[in-house]
Short mmCIF file of C-alpha atoms and ligand atoms in Angstrom, two decimals:
data_model
loop_
_atom_site.label_atom_id
_atom_site.label_comp_id
_atom_site.label_asym_id
_atom_site.label_seq_id
_atom_site.Cartn_x
_atom_site.Cartn_y
_atom_site.Cartn_z
CA MET A 1 -95.91 -122.21 47.41
CA GLU A 2 -98.21 -119.39 48.39
CA LYS A 3 -97.86 -118.30 52.00
CA LYS A 4 -100.98 -118.90 54.06
CA ARG A 5 -102.51 -115.61 55.09
CA LYS A 6 -102.56 -115.03 58.83
CA PRO A 7 -105.93 -114.34 60.42
CA TYR A 8 -104.54 -111.33 62.27
CA GLN A 9 -103.30 -108.25 60.44
CA LEU A 10 -102.70 -105.03 62.35
CA VAL A 11 -100.64 -106.81 65.01
CA SER A 12 -98.44 -108.55 62.46
CA ARG A 13 -94.91 -107.76 61.34
CA GLU A 14 -96.12 -107.89 57.79
CA TRP A 15 -98.43 -104.97 58.50
CA LYS A 16 -95.82 -102.99 60.42
CA LYS A 17 -92.12 -103.79 60.22
CA GLU A 18 -90.76 -101.60 63.03
CA ASP A 19 -91.15 -102.48 66.68
CA THR A 20 -93.97 -100.62 68.39
CA ILE A 21 -92.65 -98.34 71.11
CA ILE A 22 -95.06 -97.32 73.81
CA GLN A 23 -94.32 -93.93 75.30
CA LEU A 24 -95.16 -93.24 78.94
CA LYS A 25 -94.51 -89.96 80.71
CA ASN A 26 -91.34 -91.21 82.42
CA THR A 27 -90.14 -94.02 80.13
CA ALA A 28 -90.87 -96.05 77.01
CA ILE A 29 -91.62 -99.73 76.49
CA GLY A 30 -90.16 -101.63 73.53
CA GLY A 31 -87.46 -100.64 71.09
CA GLY A 32 -84.41 -102.03 72.86
CA ASN A 33 -84.89 -101.03 76.49
CA ILE A 34 -85.68 -103.75 79.01
CA SER A 35 -88.58 -102.53 81.16
CA LEU A 36 -89.05 -103.59 84.74
CA MET A 37 -92.54 -103.40 86.23
CA ALA A 38 -92.73 -104.28 89.90
CA GLY A 39 -94.96 -104.07 92.93
CA PRO A 40 -97.28 -106.12 95.08
CA CYS A 41 -99.91 -108.45 93.68
CA ALA A 42 -102.53 -106.34 95.45
CA VAL A 43 -102.57 -102.92 97.07
CA GLU A 44 -103.39 -103.73 100.70
CA ASN A 45 -103.04 -100.50 102.67
CA GLU A 46 -101.27 -97.15 102.56
CA ASP A 47 -98.22 -98.23 104.52
CA GLN A 48 -97.68 -101.31 102.36
CA ILE A 49 -97.89 -99.59 98.98
CA PHE A 50 -95.81 -96.56 100.04
CA THR A 51 -93.13 -98.81 101.60
CA ILE A 52 -92.87 -100.94 98.48
CA CYS A 53 -92.99 -97.94 96.15
CA GLU A 54 -90.26 -96.12 98.08
CA PHE A 55 -88.09 -99.23 97.95
CA LEU A 56 -88.60 -99.62 94.19
CA SER A 57 -87.88 -95.95 93.60
CA LYS A 58 -84.44 -96.40 95.16
CA GLN A 59 -83.70 -98.82 92.34
CA ASN A 60 -85.14 -96.27 89.92
CA VAL A 61 -87.97 -98.58 88.85
CA LYS A 62 -90.22 -96.68 86.46
CA ILE A 63 -93.44 -98.68 86.52
CA LEU A 64 -95.37 -99.66 89.65
CA ARG A 65 -97.68 -102.66 89.42
CA GLY A 66 -100.46 -103.48 91.86
CA GLY A 67 -103.99 -104.79 91.81
CA ALA A 68 -106.92 -102.78 93.14
CA TYR A 69 -109.62 -104.93 91.58
CA LYS A 70 -108.44 -108.50 92.00
CA PRO A 71 -109.81 -111.46 90.04
CA ARG A 72 -109.64 -114.14 92.73
CA THR A 73 -110.41 -117.80 92.20
CA SER A 74 -112.42 -117.90 95.43
CA PRO A 75 -115.12 -115.35 96.24
CA TYR A 76 -113.97 -115.55 99.87
CA SER A 77 -110.45 -114.34 99.08
CA PHE A 78 -109.41 -110.68 99.33
CA GLN A 79 -110.92 -108.91 96.35
CA GLY A 80 -108.80 -105.77 96.45
CA LEU A 81 -109.34 -102.27 97.84
CA LYS A 82 -111.04 -101.22 94.60
CA LYS A 83 -111.17 -97.44 94.10
CA ASP A 84 -109.31 -96.78 97.38
CA GLY A 85 -106.53 -99.01 96.07
CA LEU A 86 -106.33 -97.05 92.83
CA VAL A 87 -106.05 -93.78 94.74
CA LEU A 88 -103.33 -95.12 97.06
CA MET A 89 -101.32 -96.52 94.18
CA ARG A 90 -101.59 -93.30 92.17
CA ASN A 91 -100.47 -91.22 95.15
CA ALA A 92 -97.53 -93.49 95.89
CA ALA A 93 -96.44 -93.54 92.23
CA ASP A 94 -96.75 -89.76 91.90
CA LYS A 95 -94.67 -89.20 95.01
CA TYR A 96 -91.81 -91.19 93.48
CA GLY A 97 -92.31 -90.22 89.83
CA MET A 98 -93.47 -93.62 88.66
CA SER A 99 -96.09 -94.86 86.19
CA VAL A 100 -98.91 -97.16 87.27
CA ILE A 101 -100.09 -100.41 85.73
CA THR A 102 -103.20 -102.03 87.15
CA GLU A 103 -105.89 -104.45 86.05
CA VAL A 104 -109.26 -103.46 84.70
CA MET A 105 -111.70 -106.34 85.18
CA ASP A 106 -114.89 -105.04 83.66
CA THR A 107 -116.17 -102.67 80.98
CA ASN A 108 -117.99 -100.60 83.59
CA LEU A 109 -114.68 -99.93 85.36
CA VAL A 110 -112.74 -98.69 82.34
CA ASP A 111 -113.46 -94.99 83.05
CA GLU A 112 -112.51 -95.29 86.70
CA VAL A 113 -109.30 -97.26 86.14
CA TYR A 114 -108.39 -94.95 83.24
CA GLN A 115 -108.34 -91.99 85.63
CA TYR A 116 -105.66 -93.54 87.86
CA ALA A 117 -103.61 -95.82 85.63
CA ASP A 118 -100.98 -95.17 82.99
CA ILE A 119 -101.28 -98.70 81.59
CA LEU A 120 -104.47 -100.77 81.84
CA GLN A 121 -103.90 -104.48 82.32
CA VAL A 122 -106.24 -107.13 80.95
CA GLY A 123 -105.90 -110.26 83.09
CA THR A 124 -105.59 -113.82 81.89
CA ARG A 125 -109.21 -114.53 82.75
CA ASN A 126 -110.39 -111.70 80.52
CA MET A 127 -108.23 -112.15 77.46
CA GLN A 128 -111.26 -113.11 75.41
CA ASN A 129 -113.70 -110.69 77.01
CA TYR A 130 -114.45 -109.03 73.71
CA GLN A 131 -116.65 -106.31 75.18
CA LEU A 132 -113.79 -105.28 77.43
CA LEU A 133 -111.31 -105.40 74.55
CA ARG A 134 -113.61 -103.20 72.45
CA ALA A 135 -113.98 -100.72 75.30
CA LEU A 136 -110.18 -100.56 75.64
CA SER A 137 -109.83 -100.02 71.91
CA LYS A 138 -111.51 -96.64 72.39
CA ILE A 139 -109.13 -95.23 74.99
CA ASP A 140 -105.86 -93.36 74.40
CA LYS A 141 -103.81 -95.12 77.07
CA PRO A 142 -101.66 -98.25 76.68
CA VAL A 143 -103.11 -101.69 77.35
CA MET A 144 -101.19 -104.75 78.50
CA LEU A 145 -102.97 -107.88 77.30
CA LYS A 146 -102.11 -110.94 79.33
CA ARG A 147 -102.23 -114.31 77.68
CA GLY A 148 -105.28 -116.40 78.48
CA MET A 149 -104.14 -119.36 80.56
CA SER A 150 -105.49 -121.76 77.93
CA SER A 151 -105.03 -119.63 74.84
CA THR A 152 -102.98 -120.27 71.76
CA MET A 153 -100.72 -117.61 70.29
CA GLU A 154 -103.20 -117.08 67.49
CA GLU A 155 -106.14 -116.53 69.84
CA TRP A 156 -104.00 -114.13 71.86
CA LEU A 157 -102.95 -112.12 68.81
CA LEU A 158 -106.54 -112.00 67.60
CA ALA A 159 -107.56 -110.64 71.00
CA ALA A 160 -104.89 -107.94 70.57
CA GLU A 161 -106.27 -107.34 67.07
CA TYR A 162 -109.61 -106.36 68.66
CA ILE A 163 -107.88 -103.51 70.47
CA LEU A 164 -105.87 -102.30 67.49
CA SER A 165 -108.74 -102.61 65.04
CA GLY A 166 -110.91 -100.48 67.31
CA GLY A 167 -108.36 -97.68 67.20
CA ASN A 168 -105.87 -98.20 70.03
CA ASP A 169 -102.43 -99.26 68.82
CA LYS A 170 -100.73 -98.91 72.21
CA VAL A 171 -100.84 -102.59 73.04
CA MET A 172 -98.26 -104.85 74.68
CA LEU A 173 -98.51 -108.59 75.21
CA CYS A 174 -97.71 -110.36 78.47
CA GLU A 175 -96.83 -114.05 78.76
CA ARG A 176 -97.86 -115.19 82.25
CA GLY A 177 -97.86 -118.96 81.97
CA ILE A 178 -100.32 -121.48 80.64
CA ARG A 179 -102.11 -124.53 81.99
CA THR A 180 -100.34 -127.83 81.41
CA PHE A 181 -100.22 -131.20 83.19
CA GLU A 182 -97.30 -129.92 85.25
CA ASN A 183 -98.33 -128.93 88.75
CA ALA A 184 -94.97 -128.44 90.42
CA THR A 185 -95.19 -124.86 89.20
CA ARG A 186 -98.40 -122.82 89.31
CA ASN A 187 -98.38 -122.38 85.54
CA THR A 188 -95.97 -123.34 82.79
CA LEU A 189 -94.14 -120.22 81.69
CA ASP A 190 -94.00 -120.47 77.91
CA LEU A 191 -90.77 -118.69 77.02
CA GLY A 192 -90.65 -120.30 73.60
CA ILE A 193 -93.52 -118.06 72.60
CA VAL A 194 -91.44 -114.92 73.22
CA PRO A 195 -89.08 -115.05 70.22
CA LEU A 196 -91.91 -116.39 68.09
CA LEU A 197 -94.15 -113.44 69.02
CA LYS A 198 -91.29 -111.05 68.34
CA SER A 199 -90.97 -112.45 64.85
CA VAL A 200 -94.66 -112.49 63.92
CA SER A 201 -95.71 -109.28 65.70
CA HIS A 202 -94.36 -105.75 66.21
CA LEU A 203 -95.95 -105.40 69.66
CA PRO A 204 -93.77 -105.27 72.80
CA VAL A 205 -93.66 -108.52 74.78
CA ILE A 206 -93.51 -108.57 78.57
CA VAL A 207 -93.06 -111.69 80.71
CA ASP A 208 -94.58 -112.18 84.17
CA PRO A 209 -92.60 -114.96 85.87
CA SER A 210 -94.45 -114.41 89.16
CA GLN A 211 -97.84 -115.67 87.93
CA GLY A 212 -95.90 -117.83 85.49
CA THR A 213 -94.21 -119.96 88.14
CA GLY A 214 -95.92 -119.23 91.46
CA LEU A 215 -92.59 -119.71 93.24
CA ARG A 216 -90.44 -116.76 94.29
CA GLU A 217 -87.25 -118.84 94.21
CA ILE A 218 -87.42 -119.24 90.46
CA VAL A 219 -88.61 -115.77 89.54
CA VAL A 220 -85.05 -114.43 89.17
CA PRO A 221 -83.72 -117.13 86.80
CA MET A 222 -86.93 -117.06 84.74
CA SER A 223 -86.72 -113.27 84.47
CA MET A 224 -83.19 -113.59 83.11
CA ALA A 225 -84.33 -116.30 80.73
CA ALA A 226 -87.21 -114.08 79.56
CA VAL A 227 -84.82 -111.26 78.70
CA LEU A 228 -82.50 -113.67 76.88
CA ALA A 229 -85.48 -114.99 74.94
CA GLY A 230 -86.08 -111.47 73.65
CA ALA A 231 -88.71 -110.04 76.00
CA ASP A 232 -89.02 -106.25 76.15
CA GLY A 233 -89.47 -106.40 79.88
CA VAL A 234 -90.56 -108.32 82.92
CA MET A 235 -93.25 -107.74 85.49
CA VAL A 236 -92.64 -109.15 88.97
CA GLU A 237 -94.43 -109.19 92.29
CA VAL A 238 -92.54 -107.78 95.29
CA HIS A 239 -93.76 -107.41 98.87
CA ASN A 240 -92.32 -105.92 102.05
CA GLN A 241 -93.69 -108.91 104.01
CA PRO A 242 -94.49 -111.71 101.56
CA GLU A 243 -95.62 -114.13 104.29
CA GLU A 244 -98.31 -111.60 105.31
CA ALA A 245 -99.45 -110.80 101.76
CA LEU A 246 -103.20 -110.93 101.12
CA SER A 247 -102.60 -112.48 97.72
CA ASP A 248 -99.80 -114.34 95.94
CA GLY A 249 -97.32 -114.20 98.85
CA ASP A 250 -95.54 -117.40 97.75
CA GLN A 251 -94.51 -115.86 94.46
CA SER A 252 -93.69 -112.40 95.81
CA LEU A 253 -90.01 -111.48 96.02
CA TYR A 254 -88.40 -110.27 99.24
CA PHE A 255 -86.66 -106.92 98.88
CA ASP A 256 -83.21 -108.51 98.88
CA GLN A 257 -84.30 -110.91 96.14
CA PHE A 258 -85.52 -107.94 94.13
CA ASN A 259 -82.13 -106.27 94.50
CA ASP A 260 -80.53 -109.47 93.28
CA LEU A 261 -82.93 -109.48 90.32
CA VAL A 262 -81.87 -105.96 89.36
CA THR A 263 -78.17 -106.86 89.49
CA LYS A 264 -78.70 -109.97 87.40
CA LEU A 265 -81.00 -108.34 84.86
CA LYS A 266 -78.50 -105.56 84.30
CA ARG A 267 -75.89 -108.16 83.43
CA THR A 268 -78.31 -110.15 81.30
CA ALA A 269 -79.32 -107.06 79.33
CA LYS A 270 -75.64 -106.24 78.68
CA VAL A 271 -75.11 -109.62 77.06
CA LEU A 272 -77.64 -108.56 74.45
CA ASP A 273 -76.29 -105.01 74.19
CA LYS A 274 -79.47 -103.72 75.77
CA ASN A 275 -80.06 -101.61 78.86
CA LEU A 276 -82.23 -102.31 81.85
CA ASP A 277 -84.54 -99.32 82.02
CA LEU A 278 -83.39 -97.99 85.38
CA GLU A 279 -80.76 -95.57 84.23
CA SER A 280 -82.36 -92.23 83.49
CA GLU A 281 -83.25 -89.41 85.85
CA LYS A 282 -85.88 -89.81 88.51
CA ILE A 283 -88.79 -87.42 88.24
CA LEU A 284 -89.72 -86.38 91.74
CA ALA A 285 -93.17 -84.96 92.24
C1 LIG B 1 -101.78 -110.31 88.49
O1 LIG B 1 -100.99 -109.73 87.72
O2 LIG B 1 -101.74 -110.21 89.73
C2 LIG B 1 -102.79 -111.23 87.90
C3 LIG B 1 -103.92 -111.50 88.52
O3 LIG B 1 -102.40 -111.71 86.70
P1 LIG B 1 -103.06 -112.86 85.77
O4 LIG B 1 -104.25 -112.22 85.14
O5 LIG B 1 -101.95 -113.15 84.84
O6 LIG B 1 -103.39 -114.03 86.66
MN1 LIG B 2 -100.79 -111.84 91.48
#
């Protein structure tokens, strides 16, 4: 029987057999290493981001996450420090030799976010913002495309196809949970999609168990499960004072929980003969 042709091409394994490896200045994503991206949901002030960044640097974390432009469900919620947040995050990351990943919410912010970020994140609410995807297809920096909360794998891969077909092949996918009837967790983290994506696509796959569960107590086991399912990395939210956080405090890890995560992910990676990407030299600015 003739195999049905997939609607996506450039993102597919048929198009490119080898795993895509995305090179950053201090590390690489994909190709056997397990990446760990960590930081607060939102950059809140200088003290907060420097405290968290310093803590993460002690564990040799390579990629700092943090939102400066925040897509909040309510217009009355903290919307992020915007450009000031980008500057603070860049300064903190440079001090400790880390890369920055942060969300770009709008086409008219691509130039600004590009200046400060090493990876530009497309949030779940924007996965099918085709203007934004086209704008990001024209830049030379990596893009992390989060899964739309109600999107199928095919819609997600076609969204990634927009970025590749426009000329940017530095794309990674991020599973962050989908909407289901279940409301005990914030979203339903779809780990079954991870090995499936790895078989149909060459793009690196990251899992975000913080947005994916909404509950800090289950972030560690779901991170381990993500790695076992074949993810190329995890992205987690960490805060120096989660109960004071201006966004997503309930799903933000305490520092001691983050340390526990590192210990457990190292062991998990070993089971698969992989390394958690914390080993190499720190680059101090
Ligand atoms: C986030 O990473 O803080 C975030 C807003 O992610 P998502 O778009 O997955 O909700
Ligand atoms: Mn968040």
